[in-house]
Short mmCIF file of C-alpha atoms in Angstrom, two decimals:
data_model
loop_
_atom_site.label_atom_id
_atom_site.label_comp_id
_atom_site.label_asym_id
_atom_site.label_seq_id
_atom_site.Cartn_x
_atom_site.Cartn_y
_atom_site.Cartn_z
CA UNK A 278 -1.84 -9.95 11.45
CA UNK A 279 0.04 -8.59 14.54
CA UNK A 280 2.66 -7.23 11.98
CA UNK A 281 0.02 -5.36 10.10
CA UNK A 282 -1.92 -4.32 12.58
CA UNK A 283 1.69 -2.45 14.49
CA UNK A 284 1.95 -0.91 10.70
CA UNK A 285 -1.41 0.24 10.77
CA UNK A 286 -0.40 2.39 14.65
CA UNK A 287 3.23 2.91 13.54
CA UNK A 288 2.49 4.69 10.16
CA UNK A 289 -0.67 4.75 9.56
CA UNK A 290 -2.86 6.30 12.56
CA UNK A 291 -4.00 9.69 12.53
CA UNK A 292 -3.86 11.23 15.47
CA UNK A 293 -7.10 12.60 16.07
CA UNK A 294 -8.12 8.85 15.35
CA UNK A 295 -7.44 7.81 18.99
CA UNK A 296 -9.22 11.02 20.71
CA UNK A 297 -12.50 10.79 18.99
CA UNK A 298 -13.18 7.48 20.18
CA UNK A 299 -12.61 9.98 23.47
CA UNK A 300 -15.99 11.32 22.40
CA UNK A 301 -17.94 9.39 24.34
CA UNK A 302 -17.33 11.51 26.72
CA UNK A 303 -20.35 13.63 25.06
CA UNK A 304 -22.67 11.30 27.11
CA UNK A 305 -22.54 13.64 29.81
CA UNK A 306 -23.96 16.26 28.10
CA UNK A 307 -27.26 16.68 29.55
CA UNK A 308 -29.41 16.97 26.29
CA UNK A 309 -27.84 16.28 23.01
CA UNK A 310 -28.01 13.53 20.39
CA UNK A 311 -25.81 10.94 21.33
CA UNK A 312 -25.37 8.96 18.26
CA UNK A 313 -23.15 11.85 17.07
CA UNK A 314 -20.56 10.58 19.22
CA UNK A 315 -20.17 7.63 16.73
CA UNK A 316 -20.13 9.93 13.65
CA UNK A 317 -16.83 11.58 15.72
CA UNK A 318 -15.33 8.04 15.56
CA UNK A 319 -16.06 7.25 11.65
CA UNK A 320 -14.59 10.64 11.03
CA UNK A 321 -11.28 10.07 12.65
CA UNK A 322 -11.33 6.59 10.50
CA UNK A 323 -11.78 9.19 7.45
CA UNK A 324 -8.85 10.92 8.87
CA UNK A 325 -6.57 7.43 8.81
CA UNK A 326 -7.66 6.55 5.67
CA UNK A 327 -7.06 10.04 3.81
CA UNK A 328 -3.54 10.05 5.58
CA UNK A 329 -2.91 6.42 4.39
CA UNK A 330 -3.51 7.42 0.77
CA UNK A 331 -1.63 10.66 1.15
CA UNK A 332 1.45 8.80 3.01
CA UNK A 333 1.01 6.75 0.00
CA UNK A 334 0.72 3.51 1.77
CA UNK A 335 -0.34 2.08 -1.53
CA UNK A 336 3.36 1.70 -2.76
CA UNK A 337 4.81 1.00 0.56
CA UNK A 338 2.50 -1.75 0.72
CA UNK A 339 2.72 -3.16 -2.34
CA UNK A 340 6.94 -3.66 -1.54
CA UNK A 341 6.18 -5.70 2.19
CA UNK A 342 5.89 -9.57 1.58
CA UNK A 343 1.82 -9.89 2.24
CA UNK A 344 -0.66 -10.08 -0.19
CA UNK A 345 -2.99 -7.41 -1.61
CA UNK A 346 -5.97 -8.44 0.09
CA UNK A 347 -4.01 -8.61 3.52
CA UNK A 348 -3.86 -4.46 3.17
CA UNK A 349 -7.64 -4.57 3.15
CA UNK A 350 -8.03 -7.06 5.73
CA UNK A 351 -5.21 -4.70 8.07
CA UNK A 352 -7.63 -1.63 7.23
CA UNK A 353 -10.38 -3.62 8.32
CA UNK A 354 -9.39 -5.01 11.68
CA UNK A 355 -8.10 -1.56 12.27
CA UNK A 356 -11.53 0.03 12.03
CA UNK A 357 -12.36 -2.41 14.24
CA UNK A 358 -10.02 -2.12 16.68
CA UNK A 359 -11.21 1.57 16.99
CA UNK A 360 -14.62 1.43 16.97
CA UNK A 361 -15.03 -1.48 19.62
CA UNK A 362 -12.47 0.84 21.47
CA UNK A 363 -14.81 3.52 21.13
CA UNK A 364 -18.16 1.36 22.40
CA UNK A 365 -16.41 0.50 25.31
CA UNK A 366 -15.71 4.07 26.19
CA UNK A 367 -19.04 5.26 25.42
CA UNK A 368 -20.17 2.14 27.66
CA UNK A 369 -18.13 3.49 30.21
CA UNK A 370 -19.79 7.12 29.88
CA UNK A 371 -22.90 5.16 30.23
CA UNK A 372 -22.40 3.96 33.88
CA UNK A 373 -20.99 6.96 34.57
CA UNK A 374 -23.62 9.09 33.34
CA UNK A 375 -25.85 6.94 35.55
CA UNK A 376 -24.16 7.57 38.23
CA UNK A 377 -23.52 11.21 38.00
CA UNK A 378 -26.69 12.20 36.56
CA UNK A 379 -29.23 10.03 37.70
CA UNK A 380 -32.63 10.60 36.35
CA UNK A 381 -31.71 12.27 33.61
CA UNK A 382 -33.85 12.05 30.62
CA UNK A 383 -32.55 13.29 27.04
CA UNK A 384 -34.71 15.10 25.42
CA UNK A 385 -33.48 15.28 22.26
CA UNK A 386 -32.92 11.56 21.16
CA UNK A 387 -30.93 8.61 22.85
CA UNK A 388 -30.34 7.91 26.63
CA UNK A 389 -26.70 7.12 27.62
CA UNK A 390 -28.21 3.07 27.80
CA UNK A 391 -27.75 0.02 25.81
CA UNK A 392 -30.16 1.03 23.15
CA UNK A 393 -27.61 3.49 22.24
CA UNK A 394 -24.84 1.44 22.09
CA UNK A 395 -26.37 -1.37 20.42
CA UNK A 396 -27.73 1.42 17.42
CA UNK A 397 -23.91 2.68 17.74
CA UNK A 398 -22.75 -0.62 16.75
CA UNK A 399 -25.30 -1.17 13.85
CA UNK A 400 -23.62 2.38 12.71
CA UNK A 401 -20.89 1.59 13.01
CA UNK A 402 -21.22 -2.24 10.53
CA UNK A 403 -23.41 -0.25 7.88
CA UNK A 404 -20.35 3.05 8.02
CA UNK A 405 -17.83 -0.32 7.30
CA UNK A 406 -20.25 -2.14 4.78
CA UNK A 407 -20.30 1.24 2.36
CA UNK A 408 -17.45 2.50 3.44
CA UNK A 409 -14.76 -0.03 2.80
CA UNK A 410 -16.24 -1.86 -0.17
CA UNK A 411 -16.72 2.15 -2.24
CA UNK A 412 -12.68 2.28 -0.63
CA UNK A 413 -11.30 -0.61 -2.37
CA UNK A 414 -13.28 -0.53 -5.79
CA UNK A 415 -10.88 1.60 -6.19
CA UNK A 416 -8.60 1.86 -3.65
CA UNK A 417 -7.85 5.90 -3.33
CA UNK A 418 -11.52 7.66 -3.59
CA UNK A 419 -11.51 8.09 0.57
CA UNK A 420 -13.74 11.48 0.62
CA UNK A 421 -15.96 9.66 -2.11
CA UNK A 422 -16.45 6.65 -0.04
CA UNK A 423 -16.80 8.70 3.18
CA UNK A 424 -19.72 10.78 1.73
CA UNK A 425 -21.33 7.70 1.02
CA UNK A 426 -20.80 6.08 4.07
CA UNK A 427 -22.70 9.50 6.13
CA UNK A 428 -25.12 9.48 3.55
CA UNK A 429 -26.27 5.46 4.64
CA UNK A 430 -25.08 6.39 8.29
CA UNK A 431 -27.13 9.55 8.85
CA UNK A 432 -31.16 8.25 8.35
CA UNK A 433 -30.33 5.21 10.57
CA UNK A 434 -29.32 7.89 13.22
CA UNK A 435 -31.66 9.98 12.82
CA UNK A 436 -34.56 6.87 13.05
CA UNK A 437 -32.42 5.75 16.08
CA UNK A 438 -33.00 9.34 17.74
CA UNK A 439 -36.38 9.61 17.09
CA UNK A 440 -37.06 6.05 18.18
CA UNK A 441 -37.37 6.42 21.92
CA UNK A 442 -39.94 9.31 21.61
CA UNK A 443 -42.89 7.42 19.89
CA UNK A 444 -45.50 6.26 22.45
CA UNK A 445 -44.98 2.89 23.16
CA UNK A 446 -41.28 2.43 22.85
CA UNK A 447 -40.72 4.95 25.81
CA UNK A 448 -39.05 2.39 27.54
CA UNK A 449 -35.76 2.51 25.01
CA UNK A 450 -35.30 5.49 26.38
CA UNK A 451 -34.90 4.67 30.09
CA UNK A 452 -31.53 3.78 31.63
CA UNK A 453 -32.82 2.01 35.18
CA UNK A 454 -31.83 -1.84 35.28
CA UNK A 455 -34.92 -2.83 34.25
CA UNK A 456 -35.22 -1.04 31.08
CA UNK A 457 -31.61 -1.84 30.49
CA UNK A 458 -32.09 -5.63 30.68
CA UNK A 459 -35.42 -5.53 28.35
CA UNK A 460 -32.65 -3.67 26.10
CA UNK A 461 -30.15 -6.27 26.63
CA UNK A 462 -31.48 -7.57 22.95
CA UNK A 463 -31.25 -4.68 21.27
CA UNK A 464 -27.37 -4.16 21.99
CA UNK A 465 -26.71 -8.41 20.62
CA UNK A 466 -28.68 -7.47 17.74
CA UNK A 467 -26.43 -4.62 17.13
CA UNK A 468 -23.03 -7.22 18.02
CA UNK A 469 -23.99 -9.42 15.49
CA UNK A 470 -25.07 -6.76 12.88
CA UNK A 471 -21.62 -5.14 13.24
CA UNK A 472 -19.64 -8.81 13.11
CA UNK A 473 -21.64 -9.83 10.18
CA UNK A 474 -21.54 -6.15 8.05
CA UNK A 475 -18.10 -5.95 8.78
CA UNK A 476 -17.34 -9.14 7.54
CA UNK A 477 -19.07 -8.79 4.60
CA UNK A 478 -17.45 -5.78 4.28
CA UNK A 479 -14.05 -7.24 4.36
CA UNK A 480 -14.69 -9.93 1.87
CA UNK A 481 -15.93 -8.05 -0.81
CA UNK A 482 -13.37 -4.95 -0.54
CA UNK A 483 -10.72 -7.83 -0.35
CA UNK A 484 -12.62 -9.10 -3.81
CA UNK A 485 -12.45 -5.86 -5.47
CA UNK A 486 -9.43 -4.87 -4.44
CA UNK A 487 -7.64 -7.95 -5.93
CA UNK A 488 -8.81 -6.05 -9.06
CA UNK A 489 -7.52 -3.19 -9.05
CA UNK A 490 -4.23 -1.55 -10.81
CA UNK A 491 -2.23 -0.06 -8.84
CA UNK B 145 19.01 -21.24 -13.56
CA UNK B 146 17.06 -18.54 -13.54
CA UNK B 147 16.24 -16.33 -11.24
CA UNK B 148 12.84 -15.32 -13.02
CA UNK B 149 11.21 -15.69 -15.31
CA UNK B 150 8.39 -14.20 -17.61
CA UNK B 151 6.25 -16.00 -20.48
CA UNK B 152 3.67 -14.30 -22.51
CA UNK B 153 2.94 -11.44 -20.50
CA UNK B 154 -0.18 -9.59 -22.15
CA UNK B 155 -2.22 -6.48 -21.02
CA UNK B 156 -4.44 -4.11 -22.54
CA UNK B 157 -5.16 -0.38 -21.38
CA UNK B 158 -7.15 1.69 -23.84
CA UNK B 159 -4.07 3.58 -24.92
CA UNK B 160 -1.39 1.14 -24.50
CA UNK B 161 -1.03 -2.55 -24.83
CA UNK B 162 2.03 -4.67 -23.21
CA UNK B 163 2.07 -7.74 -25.83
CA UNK B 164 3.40 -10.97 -25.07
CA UNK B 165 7.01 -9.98 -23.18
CA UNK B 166 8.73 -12.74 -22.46
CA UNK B 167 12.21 -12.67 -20.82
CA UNK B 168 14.18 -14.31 -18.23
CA UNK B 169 17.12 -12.99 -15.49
CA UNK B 170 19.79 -15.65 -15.28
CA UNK B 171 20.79 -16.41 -11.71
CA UNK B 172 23.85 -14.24 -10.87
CA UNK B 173 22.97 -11.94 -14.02
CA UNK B 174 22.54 -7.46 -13.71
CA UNK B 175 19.93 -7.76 -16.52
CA UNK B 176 19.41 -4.41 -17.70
CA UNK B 177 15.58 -3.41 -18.92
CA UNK B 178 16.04 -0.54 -21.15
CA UNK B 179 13.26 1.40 -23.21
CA UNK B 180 12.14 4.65 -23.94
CA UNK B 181 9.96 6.23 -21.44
CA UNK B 182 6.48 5.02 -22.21
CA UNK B 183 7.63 1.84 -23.53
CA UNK B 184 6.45 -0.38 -20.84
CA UNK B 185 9.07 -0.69 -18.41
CA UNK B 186 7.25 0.41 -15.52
CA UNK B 187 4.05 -1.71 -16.37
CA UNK B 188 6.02 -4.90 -17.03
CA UNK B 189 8.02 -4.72 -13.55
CA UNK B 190 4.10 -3.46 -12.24
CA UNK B 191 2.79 -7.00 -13.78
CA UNK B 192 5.17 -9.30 -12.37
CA UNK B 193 4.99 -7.48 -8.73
CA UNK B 194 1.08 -8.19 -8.98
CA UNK B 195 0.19 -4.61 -8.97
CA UNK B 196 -1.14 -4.49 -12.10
CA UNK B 197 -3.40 -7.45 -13.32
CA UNK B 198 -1.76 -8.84 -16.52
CA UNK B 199 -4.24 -10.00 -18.62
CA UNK B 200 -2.55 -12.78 -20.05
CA UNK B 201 1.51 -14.44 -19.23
CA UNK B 202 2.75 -16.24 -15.85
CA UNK B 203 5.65 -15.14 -14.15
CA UNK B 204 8.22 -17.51 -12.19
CA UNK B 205 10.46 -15.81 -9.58
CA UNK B 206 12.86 -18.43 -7.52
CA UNK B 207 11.49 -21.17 -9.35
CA UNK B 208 7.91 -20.48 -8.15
CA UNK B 209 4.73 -19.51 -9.71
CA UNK B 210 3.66 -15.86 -8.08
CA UNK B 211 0.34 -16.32 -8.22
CA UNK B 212 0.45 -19.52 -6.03
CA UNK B 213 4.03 -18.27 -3.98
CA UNK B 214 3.44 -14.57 -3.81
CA UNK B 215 3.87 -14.11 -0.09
CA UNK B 216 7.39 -16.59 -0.20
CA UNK B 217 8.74 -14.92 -3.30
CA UNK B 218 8.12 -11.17 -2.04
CA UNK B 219 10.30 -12.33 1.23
CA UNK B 220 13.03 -13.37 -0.69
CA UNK B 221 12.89 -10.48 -3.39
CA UNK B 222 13.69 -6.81 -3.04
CA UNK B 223 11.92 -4.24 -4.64
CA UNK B 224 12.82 -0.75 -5.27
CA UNK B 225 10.02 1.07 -7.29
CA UNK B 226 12.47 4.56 -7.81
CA UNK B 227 12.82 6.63 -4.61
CA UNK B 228 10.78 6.52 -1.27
CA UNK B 229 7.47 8.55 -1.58
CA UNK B 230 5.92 6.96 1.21
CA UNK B 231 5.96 8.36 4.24
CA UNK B 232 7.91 11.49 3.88
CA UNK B 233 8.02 12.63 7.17
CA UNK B 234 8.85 9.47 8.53
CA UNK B 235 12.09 8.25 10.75
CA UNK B 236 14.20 6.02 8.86
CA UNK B 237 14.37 4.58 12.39
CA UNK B 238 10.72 4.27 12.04
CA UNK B 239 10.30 2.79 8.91
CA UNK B 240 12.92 0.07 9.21
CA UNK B 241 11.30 -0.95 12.56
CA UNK B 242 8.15 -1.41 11.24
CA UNK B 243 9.69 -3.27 7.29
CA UNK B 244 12.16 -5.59 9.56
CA UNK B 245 8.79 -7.44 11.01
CA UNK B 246 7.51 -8.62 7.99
CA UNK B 247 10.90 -10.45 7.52
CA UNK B 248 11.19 -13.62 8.84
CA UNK B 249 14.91 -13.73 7.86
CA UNK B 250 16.16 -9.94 8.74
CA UNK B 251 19.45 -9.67 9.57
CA UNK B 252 20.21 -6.55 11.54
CA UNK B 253 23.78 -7.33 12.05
CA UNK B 254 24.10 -6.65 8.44
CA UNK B 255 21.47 -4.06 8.05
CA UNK B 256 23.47 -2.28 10.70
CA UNK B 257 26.57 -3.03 8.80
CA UNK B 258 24.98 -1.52 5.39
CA UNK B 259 23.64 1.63 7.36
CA UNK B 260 27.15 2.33 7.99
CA UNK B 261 28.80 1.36 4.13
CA UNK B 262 26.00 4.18 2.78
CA UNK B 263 26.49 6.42 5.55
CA UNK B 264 22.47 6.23 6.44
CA UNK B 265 21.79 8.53 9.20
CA UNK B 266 18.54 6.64 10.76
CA UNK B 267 17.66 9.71 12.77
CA UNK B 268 16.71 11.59 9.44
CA UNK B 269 13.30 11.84 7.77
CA UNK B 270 12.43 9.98 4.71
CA UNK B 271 12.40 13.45 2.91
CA UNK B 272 15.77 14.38 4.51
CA UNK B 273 17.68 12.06 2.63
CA UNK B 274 18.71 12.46 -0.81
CA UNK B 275 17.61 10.48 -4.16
CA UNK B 276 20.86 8.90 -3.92
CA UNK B 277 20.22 7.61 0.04
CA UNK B 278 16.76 6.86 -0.69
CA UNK B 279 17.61 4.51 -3.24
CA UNK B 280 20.28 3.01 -1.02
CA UNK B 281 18.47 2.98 2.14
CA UNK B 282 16.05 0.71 -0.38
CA UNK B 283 18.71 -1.68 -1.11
CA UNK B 284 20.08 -1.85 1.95
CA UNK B 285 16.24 -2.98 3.16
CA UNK B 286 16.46 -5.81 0.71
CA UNK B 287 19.73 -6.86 1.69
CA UNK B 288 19.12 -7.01 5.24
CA UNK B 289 16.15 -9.47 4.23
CA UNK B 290 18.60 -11.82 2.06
CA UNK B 291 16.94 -10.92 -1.27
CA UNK B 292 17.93 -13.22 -3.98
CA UNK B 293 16.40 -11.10 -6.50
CA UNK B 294 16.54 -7.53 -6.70
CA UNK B 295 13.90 -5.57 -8.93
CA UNK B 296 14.57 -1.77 -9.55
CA UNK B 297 12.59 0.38 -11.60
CA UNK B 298 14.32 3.52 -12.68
CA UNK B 299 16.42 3.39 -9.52
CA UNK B 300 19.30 5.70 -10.90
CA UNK B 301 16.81 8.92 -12.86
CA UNK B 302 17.37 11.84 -11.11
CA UNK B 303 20.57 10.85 -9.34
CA UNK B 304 23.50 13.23 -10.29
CA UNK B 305 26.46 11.55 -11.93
CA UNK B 306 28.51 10.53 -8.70
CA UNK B 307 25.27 9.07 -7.39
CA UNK B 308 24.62 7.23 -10.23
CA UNK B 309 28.25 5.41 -10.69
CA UNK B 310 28.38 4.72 -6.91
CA UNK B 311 24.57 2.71 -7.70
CA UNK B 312 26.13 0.72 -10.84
CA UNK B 313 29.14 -0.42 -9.20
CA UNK B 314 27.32 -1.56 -6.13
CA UNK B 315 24.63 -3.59 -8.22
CA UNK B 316 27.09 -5.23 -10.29
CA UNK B 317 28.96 -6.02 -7.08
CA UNK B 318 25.65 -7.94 -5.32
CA UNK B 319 25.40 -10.00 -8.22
CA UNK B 320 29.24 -10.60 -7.59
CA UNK B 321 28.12 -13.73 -5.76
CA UNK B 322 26.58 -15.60 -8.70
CA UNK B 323 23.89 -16.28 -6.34
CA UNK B 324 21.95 -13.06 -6.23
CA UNK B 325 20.13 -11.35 -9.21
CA UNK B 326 19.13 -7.84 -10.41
CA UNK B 327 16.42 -6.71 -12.56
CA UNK B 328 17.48 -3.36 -13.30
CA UNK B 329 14.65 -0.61 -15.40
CA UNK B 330 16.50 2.15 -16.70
CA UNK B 331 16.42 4.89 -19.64
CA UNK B 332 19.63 5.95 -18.94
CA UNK B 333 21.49 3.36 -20.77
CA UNK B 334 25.24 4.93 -19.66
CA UNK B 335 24.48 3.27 -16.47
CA UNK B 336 24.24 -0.01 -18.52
CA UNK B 337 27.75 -0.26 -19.86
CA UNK B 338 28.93 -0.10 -16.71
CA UNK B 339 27.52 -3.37 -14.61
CA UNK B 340 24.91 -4.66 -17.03
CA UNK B 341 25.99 -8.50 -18.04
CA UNK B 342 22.28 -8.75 -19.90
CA UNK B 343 19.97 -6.68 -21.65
CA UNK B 344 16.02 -7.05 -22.16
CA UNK B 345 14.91 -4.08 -24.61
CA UNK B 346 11.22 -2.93 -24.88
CA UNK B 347 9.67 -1.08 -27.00
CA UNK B 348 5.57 0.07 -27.75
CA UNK B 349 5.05 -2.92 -25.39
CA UNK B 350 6.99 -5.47 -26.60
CA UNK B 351 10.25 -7.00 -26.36
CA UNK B 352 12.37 -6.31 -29.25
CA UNK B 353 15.57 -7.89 -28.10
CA UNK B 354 16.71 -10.29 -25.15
CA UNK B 355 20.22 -11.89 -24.44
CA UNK B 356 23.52 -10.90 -22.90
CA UNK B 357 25.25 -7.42 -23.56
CA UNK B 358 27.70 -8.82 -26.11
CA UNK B 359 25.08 -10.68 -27.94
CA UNK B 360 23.04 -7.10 -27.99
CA UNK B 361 25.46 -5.58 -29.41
CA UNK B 362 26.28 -7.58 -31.87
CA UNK B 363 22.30 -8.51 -33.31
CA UNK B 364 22.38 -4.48 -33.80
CA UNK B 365 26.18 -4.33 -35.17
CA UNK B 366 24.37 -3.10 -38.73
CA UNK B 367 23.59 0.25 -37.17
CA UNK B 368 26.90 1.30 -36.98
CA UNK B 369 28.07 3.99 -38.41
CA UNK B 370 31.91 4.56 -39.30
CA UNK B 371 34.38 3.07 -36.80
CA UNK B 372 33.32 4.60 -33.44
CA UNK B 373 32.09 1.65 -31.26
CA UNK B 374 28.43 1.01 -30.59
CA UNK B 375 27.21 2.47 -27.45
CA UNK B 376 23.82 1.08 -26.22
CA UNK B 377 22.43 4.97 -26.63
CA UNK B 378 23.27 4.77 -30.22
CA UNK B 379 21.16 1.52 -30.58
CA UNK B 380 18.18 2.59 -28.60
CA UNK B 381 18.11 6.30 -30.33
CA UNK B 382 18.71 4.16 -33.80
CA UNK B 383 16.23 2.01 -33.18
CA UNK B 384 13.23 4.42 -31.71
CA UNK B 385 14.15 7.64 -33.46
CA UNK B 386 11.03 9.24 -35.02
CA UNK B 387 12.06 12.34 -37.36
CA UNK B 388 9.62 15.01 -37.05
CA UNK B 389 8.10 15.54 -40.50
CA UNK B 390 8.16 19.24 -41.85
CA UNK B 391 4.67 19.47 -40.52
CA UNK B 392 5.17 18.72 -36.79
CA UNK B 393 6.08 22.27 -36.27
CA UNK B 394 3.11 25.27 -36.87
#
């Protein structure tokens, strides 16, 4: 996996992959809707993945001694390896937001809290569920499999926005401690929704993949 | 012994249908797989790589089954699928650092050593080097991994005529040995005469002849013509020729 995963960075990595897990950085933007820092992060995967099939990784691949569904699992834990990159930089922007900007209060969707990074990471495990198994059913249509990807992605951010602002859930939207631990929840739900979509994810692109003619 | 072999390999696309090919690559043999273009060359080699799902046949490689060994038999094979068109803009440098770790048995004391034989400048991008280098920088890749087997598809089209005899002479000369093997696609059958000990011919997906280069020669000995020896081009056009009726032409 280690070998994969240095072929992935080596030859694979687009480099605008890298900075817009930098995104996060968006956090400290006083107003704006957060969980578009995520949508940054799934585009740079596009990027990869379009690069991968116009490298034609497919053939170079195909020659190394691994099997086919070891190419989709590489893919996988790549995308992984970026977007938990990317939480824990947007985690970091969190703090920091609290401590630069303290009582702010975004009026457009999201506070920089965990409620945002647990919706990132729900965002993130749908964007790999749709994303990788429309990939490898046939193992070249990136933009098609990207489109649907944003088209699942964009409601769920869009409900996660709007969230916060409906009376009675005005606490997601705070970022003190207090608020933060009553979040605490929200961010495992999102852990184990992005371990188990991902997962899911994996197997059944590995699955269809197998099938495929190269 | 062989070094592969293939039974009853079967599949269907809806303009094109591989039917049971069945050959085998003696250990120490340059088998030659020769066939019009179109004839299934590229699918057969495609099927017993895995890349294409056969729909019927098993393939043995090493003495192994790929579909239970295909991780152990790729380490031990080397396959070059033409030129490089993967990552053009690549360092050879690059490339080779990033092959040699899938290899548990690389040898870089004699990758090193075949660098040098095809004068391989690793500083250059993949699309700096020539057809000719590309192809060699393949084989010196499986070289440098031990390959037993060696499977090329169409490794010498496009090469210029220098290129081309430098490639025969140094396949024939890895299968020197007795203990390495080379699968060898080609429709350039000139290339043939020169280092091929067996032939395997194909054609509309299936295997119309299989046995050594003498034994070729002599099952289509009835299509010569006049005195002139028998040149494997003469069979092949013989054998596929389709005239053009005194309709094809409006």
């Amino acid at each position: 996996m280690k070998t994969l995963l240095y072929k992935q960075l080596r030859l694979v990595c687009h480099p605008m992959t890298p900075v817009f897990c930098l995104f996060g950085a968006m956090l400290l933007i006083p107003n704006y809707p957060y969980s578009v820092t995520f949508f940054y992060v799934t585009l740079g995967l596009f990027f990869t993945f379009l690069n991968m099939r116009e490298q034609k990784d497919i053939y170079y691949s195909a020659l190394l001694p691994i099997r086919k569904r070891d190419t989709v699992r590489a893919a996988v834990v790549f995308a992984v390896l970026v977007e938990v990159l990317s939480a824990v930089i947007t985690a970091l922007f969190c703090l920091l937001s609290a401590k630069l900007q303290p009582g702010k209060d975004n009026a457009v969707g999201m506070d920089a809290n965990l409620m945002l990074l647990g919706a990132g990471l729900v965002l993130y495990g749908v964007f790999n569920l749709v994303f990788f198994i429309s990939l490898y059913r046939s193992g070249y249509k990136v933009g098609a499999a990207y489109l649907k990807a944003n088209i699942a992605m964009w409601p769920l951010m869009l409900a996660a926005e709007a969230l916060p602002h409906f009376p009675g859930l005005l606490w997601l939207n705070r970022v003190d401690a207090q608020a933060n631990l009553r979040q605490l929840p929200i961010l495992l739900f999102g852990v184990a929704v992005f371990a188990v979509l991902t997962l899911l994810a994996y197997r059944r692109a590995a699955q269809l993949y197998e099938k495929v003619d190269l | 012994m062989n070094a592969m072999e293939i039974r009853g390999l079967c599949k269907t696309y809806p303009a094109f249908t591989l039917k049971d090919v069945s050959f085998a690559v003696p250990q120490g043999a340059v088998m030659g797989f020769i066939g019009r273009n179109g004839a299934g060359k590229s699918t057969t080699i495609k099927s017993i790589l895995g890349l294409v799902h056969p729909d019927a046949g098993q393939v043995e490689i090493l003495g192994r089954d790929f579909a239970k060994d295909e991780k152990f038999i790729k380490e031990n094979i080397g396959v070059v699928l033409g030129g490089i068109d993967f990552y053009p803009k690549k360092k050879i440098a690059v490339l080779t650092d990033v092959t040699r770790r899938f290899y548990e048995n690389w040898d870089e004391e004699k990758y090193r050593h075949y660098l040098h034989l095809f004068a391989i400048d690793e500083s250059k991008r993949v699309d700096q080097l020539s057809s000719g280098m590309q192809v060699k920088y393949m084989i010196a890749l499986a070289l440098s991994h031990n390959a037993k087997l060696l499977i090329l598809d169409e490794p010498t089209s496009g090469l210029d005529p220098v290129s081309r005899d430098e490639l025969t002479e140094l396949l024939g000369r890895i299968a020197a040995d007795g203990q390495r093997s080379v699968l060898f696609s080609t429709h350039i059958t000139s290339d043939l005469e020169k280092c091929a000990s067996h032939i395997a011919f194909i054609k509309d997906g299936q295997i119309q002849y299989t046995g050594t280069l003498a034994d070729f020669r002599d099952h289509y000995a009835y299509l010569r013509q006049g005195d002139a020896p028998l040149t494997l081009e003469d069979i092949i056009v013989a054998v596929e020729r389709r005239p053009l009726d005194e309709n094809a032409i409006i």
